[in-house]
CSV table of C-alpha atoms in Angstrom, one decimal:
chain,number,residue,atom,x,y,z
A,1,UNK,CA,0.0,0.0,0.0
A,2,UNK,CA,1.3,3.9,-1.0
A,3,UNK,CA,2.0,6.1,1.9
A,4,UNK,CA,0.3,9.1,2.4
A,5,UNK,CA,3.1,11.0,1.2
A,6,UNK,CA,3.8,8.8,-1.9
A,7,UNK,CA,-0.1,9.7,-2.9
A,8,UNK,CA,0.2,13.6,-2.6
A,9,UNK,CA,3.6,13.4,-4.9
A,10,UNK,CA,1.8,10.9,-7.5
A,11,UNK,CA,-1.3,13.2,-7.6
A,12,UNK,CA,1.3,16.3,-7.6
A,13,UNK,CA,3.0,14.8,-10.7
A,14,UNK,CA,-0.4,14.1,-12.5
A,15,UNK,CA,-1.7,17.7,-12.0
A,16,UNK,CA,2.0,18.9,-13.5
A,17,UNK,CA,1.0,16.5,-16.2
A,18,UNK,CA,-2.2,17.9,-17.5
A,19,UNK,CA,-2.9,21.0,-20.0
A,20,UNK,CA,-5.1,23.6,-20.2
A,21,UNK,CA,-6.8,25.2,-23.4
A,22,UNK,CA,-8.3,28.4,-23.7
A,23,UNK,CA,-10.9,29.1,-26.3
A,24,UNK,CA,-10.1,31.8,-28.4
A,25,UNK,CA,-12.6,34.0,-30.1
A,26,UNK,CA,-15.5,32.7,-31.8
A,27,UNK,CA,-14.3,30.0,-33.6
A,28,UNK,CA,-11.0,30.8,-33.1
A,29,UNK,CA,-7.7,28.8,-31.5
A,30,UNK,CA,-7.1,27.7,-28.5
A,31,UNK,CA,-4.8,30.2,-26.6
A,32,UNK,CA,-1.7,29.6,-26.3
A,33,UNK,CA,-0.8,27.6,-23.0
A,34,UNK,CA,-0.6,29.7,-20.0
A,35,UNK,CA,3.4,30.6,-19.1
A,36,UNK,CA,4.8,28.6,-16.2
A,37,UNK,CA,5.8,31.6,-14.7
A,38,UNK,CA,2.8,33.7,-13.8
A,39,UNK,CA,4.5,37.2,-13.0
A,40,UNK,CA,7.0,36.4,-16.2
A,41,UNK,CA,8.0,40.3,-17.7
A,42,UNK,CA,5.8,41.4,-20.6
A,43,UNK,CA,7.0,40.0,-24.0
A,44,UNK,CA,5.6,43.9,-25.6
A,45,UNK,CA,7.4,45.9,-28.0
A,46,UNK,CA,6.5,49.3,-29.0
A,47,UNK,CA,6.8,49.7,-32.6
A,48,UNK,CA,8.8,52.2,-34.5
A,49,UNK,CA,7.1,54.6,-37.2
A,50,UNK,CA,8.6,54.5,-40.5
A,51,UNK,CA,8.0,56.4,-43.4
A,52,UNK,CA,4.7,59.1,-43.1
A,53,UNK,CA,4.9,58.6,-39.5
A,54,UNK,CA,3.1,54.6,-39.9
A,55,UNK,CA,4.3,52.1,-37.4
A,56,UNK,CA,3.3,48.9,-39.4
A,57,UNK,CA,3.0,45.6,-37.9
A,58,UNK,CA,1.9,43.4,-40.5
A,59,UNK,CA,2.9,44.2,-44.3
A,60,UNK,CA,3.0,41.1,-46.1
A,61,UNK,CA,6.9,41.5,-47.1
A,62,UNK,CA,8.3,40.4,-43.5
A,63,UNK,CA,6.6,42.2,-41.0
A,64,UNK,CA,4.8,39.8,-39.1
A,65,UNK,CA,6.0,36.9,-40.7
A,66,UNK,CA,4.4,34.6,-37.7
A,67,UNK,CA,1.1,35.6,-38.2
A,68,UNK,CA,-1.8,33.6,-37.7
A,69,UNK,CA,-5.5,33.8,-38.6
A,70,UNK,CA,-8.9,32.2,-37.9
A,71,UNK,CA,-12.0,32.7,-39.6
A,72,UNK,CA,-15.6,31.2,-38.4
A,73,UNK,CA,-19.5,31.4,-39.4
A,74,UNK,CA,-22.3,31.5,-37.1
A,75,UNK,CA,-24.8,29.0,-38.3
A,76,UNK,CA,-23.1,25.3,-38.0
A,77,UNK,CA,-25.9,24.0,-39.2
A,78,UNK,CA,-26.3,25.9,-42.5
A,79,UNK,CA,-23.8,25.8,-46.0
A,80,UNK,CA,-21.5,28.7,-44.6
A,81,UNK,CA,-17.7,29.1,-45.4
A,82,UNK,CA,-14.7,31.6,-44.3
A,83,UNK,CA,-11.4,31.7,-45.0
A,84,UNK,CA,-8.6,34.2,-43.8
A,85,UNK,CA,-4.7,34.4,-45.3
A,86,UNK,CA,-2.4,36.0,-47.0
A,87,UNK,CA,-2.0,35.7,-50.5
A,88,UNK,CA,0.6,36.7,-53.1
A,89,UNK,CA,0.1,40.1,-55.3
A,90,UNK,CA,-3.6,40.5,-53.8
A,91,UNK,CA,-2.4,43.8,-51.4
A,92,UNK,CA,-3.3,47.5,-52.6
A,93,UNK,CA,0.9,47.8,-54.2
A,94,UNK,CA,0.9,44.0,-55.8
A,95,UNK,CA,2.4,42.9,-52.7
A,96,UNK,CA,1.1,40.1,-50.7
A,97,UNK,CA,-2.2,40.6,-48.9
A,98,UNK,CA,-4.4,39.3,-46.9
A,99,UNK,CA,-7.8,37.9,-48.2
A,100,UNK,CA,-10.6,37.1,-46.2
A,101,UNK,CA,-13.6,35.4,-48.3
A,102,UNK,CA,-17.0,35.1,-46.0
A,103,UNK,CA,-20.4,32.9,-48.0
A,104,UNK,CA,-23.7,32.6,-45.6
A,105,UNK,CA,-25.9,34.3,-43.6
A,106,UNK,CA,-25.6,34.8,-40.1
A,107,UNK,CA,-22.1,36.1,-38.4
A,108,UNK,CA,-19.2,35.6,-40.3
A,109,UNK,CA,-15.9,37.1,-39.5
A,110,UNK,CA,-12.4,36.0,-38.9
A,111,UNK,CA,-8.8,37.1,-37.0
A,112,UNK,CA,-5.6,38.1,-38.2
A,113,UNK,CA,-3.0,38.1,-35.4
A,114,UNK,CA,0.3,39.6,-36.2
A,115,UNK,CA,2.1,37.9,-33.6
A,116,UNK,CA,0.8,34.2,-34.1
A,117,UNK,CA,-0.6,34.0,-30.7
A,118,UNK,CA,3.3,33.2,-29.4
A,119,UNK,CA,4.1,34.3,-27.0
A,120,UNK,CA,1.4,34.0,-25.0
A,121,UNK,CA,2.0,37.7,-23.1
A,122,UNK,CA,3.3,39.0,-26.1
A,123,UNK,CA,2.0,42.2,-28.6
A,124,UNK,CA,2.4,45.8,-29.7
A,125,UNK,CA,2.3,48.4,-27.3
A,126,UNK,CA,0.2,50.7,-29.1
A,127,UNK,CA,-0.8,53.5,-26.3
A,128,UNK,CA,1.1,56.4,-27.6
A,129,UNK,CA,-0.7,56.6,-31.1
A,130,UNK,CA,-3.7,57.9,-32.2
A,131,UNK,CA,-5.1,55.9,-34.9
A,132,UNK,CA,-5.4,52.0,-36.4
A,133,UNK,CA,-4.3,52.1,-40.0
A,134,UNK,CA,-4.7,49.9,-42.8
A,135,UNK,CA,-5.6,49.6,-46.5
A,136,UNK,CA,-8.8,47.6,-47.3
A,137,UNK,CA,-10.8,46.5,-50.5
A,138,UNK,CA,-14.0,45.1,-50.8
A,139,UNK,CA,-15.1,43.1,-53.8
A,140,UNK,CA,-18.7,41.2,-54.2
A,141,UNK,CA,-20.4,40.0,-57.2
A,142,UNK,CA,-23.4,42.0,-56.9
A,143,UNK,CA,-24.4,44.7,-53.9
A,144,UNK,CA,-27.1,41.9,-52.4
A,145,UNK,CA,-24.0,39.6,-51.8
A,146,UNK,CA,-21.8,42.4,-50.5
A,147,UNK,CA,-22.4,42.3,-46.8
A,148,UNK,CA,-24.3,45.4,-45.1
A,149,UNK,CA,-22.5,49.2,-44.4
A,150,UNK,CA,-23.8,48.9,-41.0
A,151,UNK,CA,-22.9,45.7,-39.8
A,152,UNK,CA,-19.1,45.0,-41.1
A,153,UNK,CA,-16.9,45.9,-38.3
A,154,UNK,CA,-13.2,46.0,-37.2
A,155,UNK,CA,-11.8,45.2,-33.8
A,156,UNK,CA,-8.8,45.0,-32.2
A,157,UNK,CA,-7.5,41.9,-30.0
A,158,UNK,CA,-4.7,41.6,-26.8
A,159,UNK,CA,-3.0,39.3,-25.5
A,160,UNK,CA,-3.6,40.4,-21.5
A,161,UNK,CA,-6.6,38.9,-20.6
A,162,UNK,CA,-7.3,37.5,-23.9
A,163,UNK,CA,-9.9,40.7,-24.6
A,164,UNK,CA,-11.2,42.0,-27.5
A,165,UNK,CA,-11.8,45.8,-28.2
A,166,UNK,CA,-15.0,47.8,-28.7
A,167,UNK,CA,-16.2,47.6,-32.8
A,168,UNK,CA,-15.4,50.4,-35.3
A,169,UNK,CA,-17.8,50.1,-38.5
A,170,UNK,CA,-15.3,50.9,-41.5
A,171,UNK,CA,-17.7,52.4,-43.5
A,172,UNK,CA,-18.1,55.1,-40.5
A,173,UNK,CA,-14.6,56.0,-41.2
A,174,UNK,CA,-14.5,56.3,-45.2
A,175,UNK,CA,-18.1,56.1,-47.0
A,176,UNK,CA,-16.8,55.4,-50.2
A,177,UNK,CA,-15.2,52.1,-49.0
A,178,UNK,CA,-17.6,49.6,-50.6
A,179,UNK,CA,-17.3,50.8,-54.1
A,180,UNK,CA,-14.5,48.1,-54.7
A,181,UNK,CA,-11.6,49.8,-54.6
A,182,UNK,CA,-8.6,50.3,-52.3
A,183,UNK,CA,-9.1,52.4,-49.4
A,184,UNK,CA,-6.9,53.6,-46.7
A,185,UNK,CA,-8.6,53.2,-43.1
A,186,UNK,CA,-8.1,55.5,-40.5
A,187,UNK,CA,-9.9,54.8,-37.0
A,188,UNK,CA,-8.7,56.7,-33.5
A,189,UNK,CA,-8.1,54.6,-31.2
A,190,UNK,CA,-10.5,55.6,-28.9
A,191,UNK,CA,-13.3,54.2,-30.7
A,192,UNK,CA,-12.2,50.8,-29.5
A,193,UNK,CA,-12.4,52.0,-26.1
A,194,UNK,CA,-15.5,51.9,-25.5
A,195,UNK,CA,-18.4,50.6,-23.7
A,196,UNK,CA,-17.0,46.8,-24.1
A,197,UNK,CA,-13.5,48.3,-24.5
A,198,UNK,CA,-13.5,49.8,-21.5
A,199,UNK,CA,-10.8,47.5,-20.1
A,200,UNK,CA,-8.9,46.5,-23.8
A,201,UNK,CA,-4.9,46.9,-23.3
A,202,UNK,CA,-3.4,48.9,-26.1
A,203,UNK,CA,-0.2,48.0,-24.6
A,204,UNK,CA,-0.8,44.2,-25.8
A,205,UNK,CA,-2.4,44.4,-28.8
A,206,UNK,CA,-1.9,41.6,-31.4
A,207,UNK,CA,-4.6,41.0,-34.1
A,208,UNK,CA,-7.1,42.7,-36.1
A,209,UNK,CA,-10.3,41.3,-36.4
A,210,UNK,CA,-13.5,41.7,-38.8
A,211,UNK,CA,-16.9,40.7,-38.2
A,212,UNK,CA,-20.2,40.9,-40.3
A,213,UNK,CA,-24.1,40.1,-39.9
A,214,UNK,CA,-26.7,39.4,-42.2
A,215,UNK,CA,-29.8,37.6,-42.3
A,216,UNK,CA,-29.2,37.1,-45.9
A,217,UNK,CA,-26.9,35.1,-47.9
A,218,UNK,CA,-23.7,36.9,-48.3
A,219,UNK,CA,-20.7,36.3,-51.1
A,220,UNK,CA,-17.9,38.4,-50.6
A,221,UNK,CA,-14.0,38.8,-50.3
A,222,UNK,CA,-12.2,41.6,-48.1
A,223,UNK,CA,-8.4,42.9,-49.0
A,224,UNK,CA,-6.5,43.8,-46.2
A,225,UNK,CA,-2.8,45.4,-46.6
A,226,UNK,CA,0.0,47.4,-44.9
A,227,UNK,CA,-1.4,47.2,-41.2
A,228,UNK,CA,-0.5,49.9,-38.9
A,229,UNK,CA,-0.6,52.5,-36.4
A,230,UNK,CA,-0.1,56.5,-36.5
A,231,UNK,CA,-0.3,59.6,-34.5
A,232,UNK,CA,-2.3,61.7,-37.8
């Protein structure tokens, strides 16, 4: 028979075993295992502004190169699809970009984070600029498949706590951005700040996110390039 204290290190050793999953957003990965060291330093950067005063994070030539995405519809039990990557000569200068393609009605939306999810305390510290920036196209068949003006947002995720911001409507920020060319986004941080985003940590941030609703059926492809931050 064990001893008492030969029980308490087997069940110790088990526990040490055994992993833990966080789900990520909807539909999203599982986050990153927890580090074993729970006061471990921040693994931030602050990112340096480059030409026109942009500090990019993602650009499809480099920056970012660990990036990782998720995409997911809301009906499971319904034909839905989404997809979310980069793609050669798809950005606004013939670079690579990144294409999401959403079909279905329902939520569809999908994540783009810049720092693959590693590490797991990782991100931009993002506090001393003013504005998200990036450059975005929309391109749908017909305007019945495009999704709706009021219901395509943009939000911005952070590693502490896992949170995700408050939602920005792009076409709030640039009316003309349905009309299937390429657009340059400009949304003040603040906006992401509130109500929900109350409590986001713009000293962690670490993916973009888009999300769309529609009770209709929806057929469309979003163009994402040169991803960013700025104090214009």
């Amino acid at each position: 028979m064990m001893s008492h204290r030969a029980i308490v290190h087997a069940a110790l050793a088990f526990l040490g075993s055994g992993l833990c999953a966080c789900i990520g957003p909807a539909g999203g990965p599982a986050a990153a295992p927890a580090a074993n060291n729970a006061n471990a330093a921040s693994a931030t950067t602050a990112p340096s502004a480059g030409a026109g005063g942009k500090a990019l994070v993602w650009n499809g030539e480099g920056l970012g190169a660990s990036a990782k995405s998720w995409a997911s519809c809301g009906k499971k039990d319904v034909p839905c699809k989404t997809t979310f990557g980069a793609t050669p000569s798809v950005g606004h200068d013939g670079s690579t970009g990144l294409r999401f393609h959403g079909e279905g009605s329902d939520y569809l939306g999908g994540g783009w984070n810049w720092f693959g999810w590693w590490p797991e305390n990782g991100g931009n510290d993002v506090a001393k600029f003013k504005n998200l920036s990036f450059w975005f196209k929309l391109e749908a068949k017909s305007p019945a498949e495009a999704p709706d003006s009021g219901n395509l947002a943009v939000a911005l995720g952070c590693s502490k706590g896992k949170k995700t911001s408050a939602d920005a409507l792009v076409a709030k920020f640039d009316a003309k951005s349905f009309d299937g060319g390429w657009h340059e986004i400009v949304i003040p941080l603040a906006e992401f700040l509130k109500e929900k985003g109350s409590d986001f940590d713009l000293a962690s941030a670490w993916e973009l996110r888009f999300s769309s609703w529609s009770a209709d059926e929806k057929n469309f492809d979003l163009y994402v390039d040169d991803i960013g931050f700025d104090n214009r």
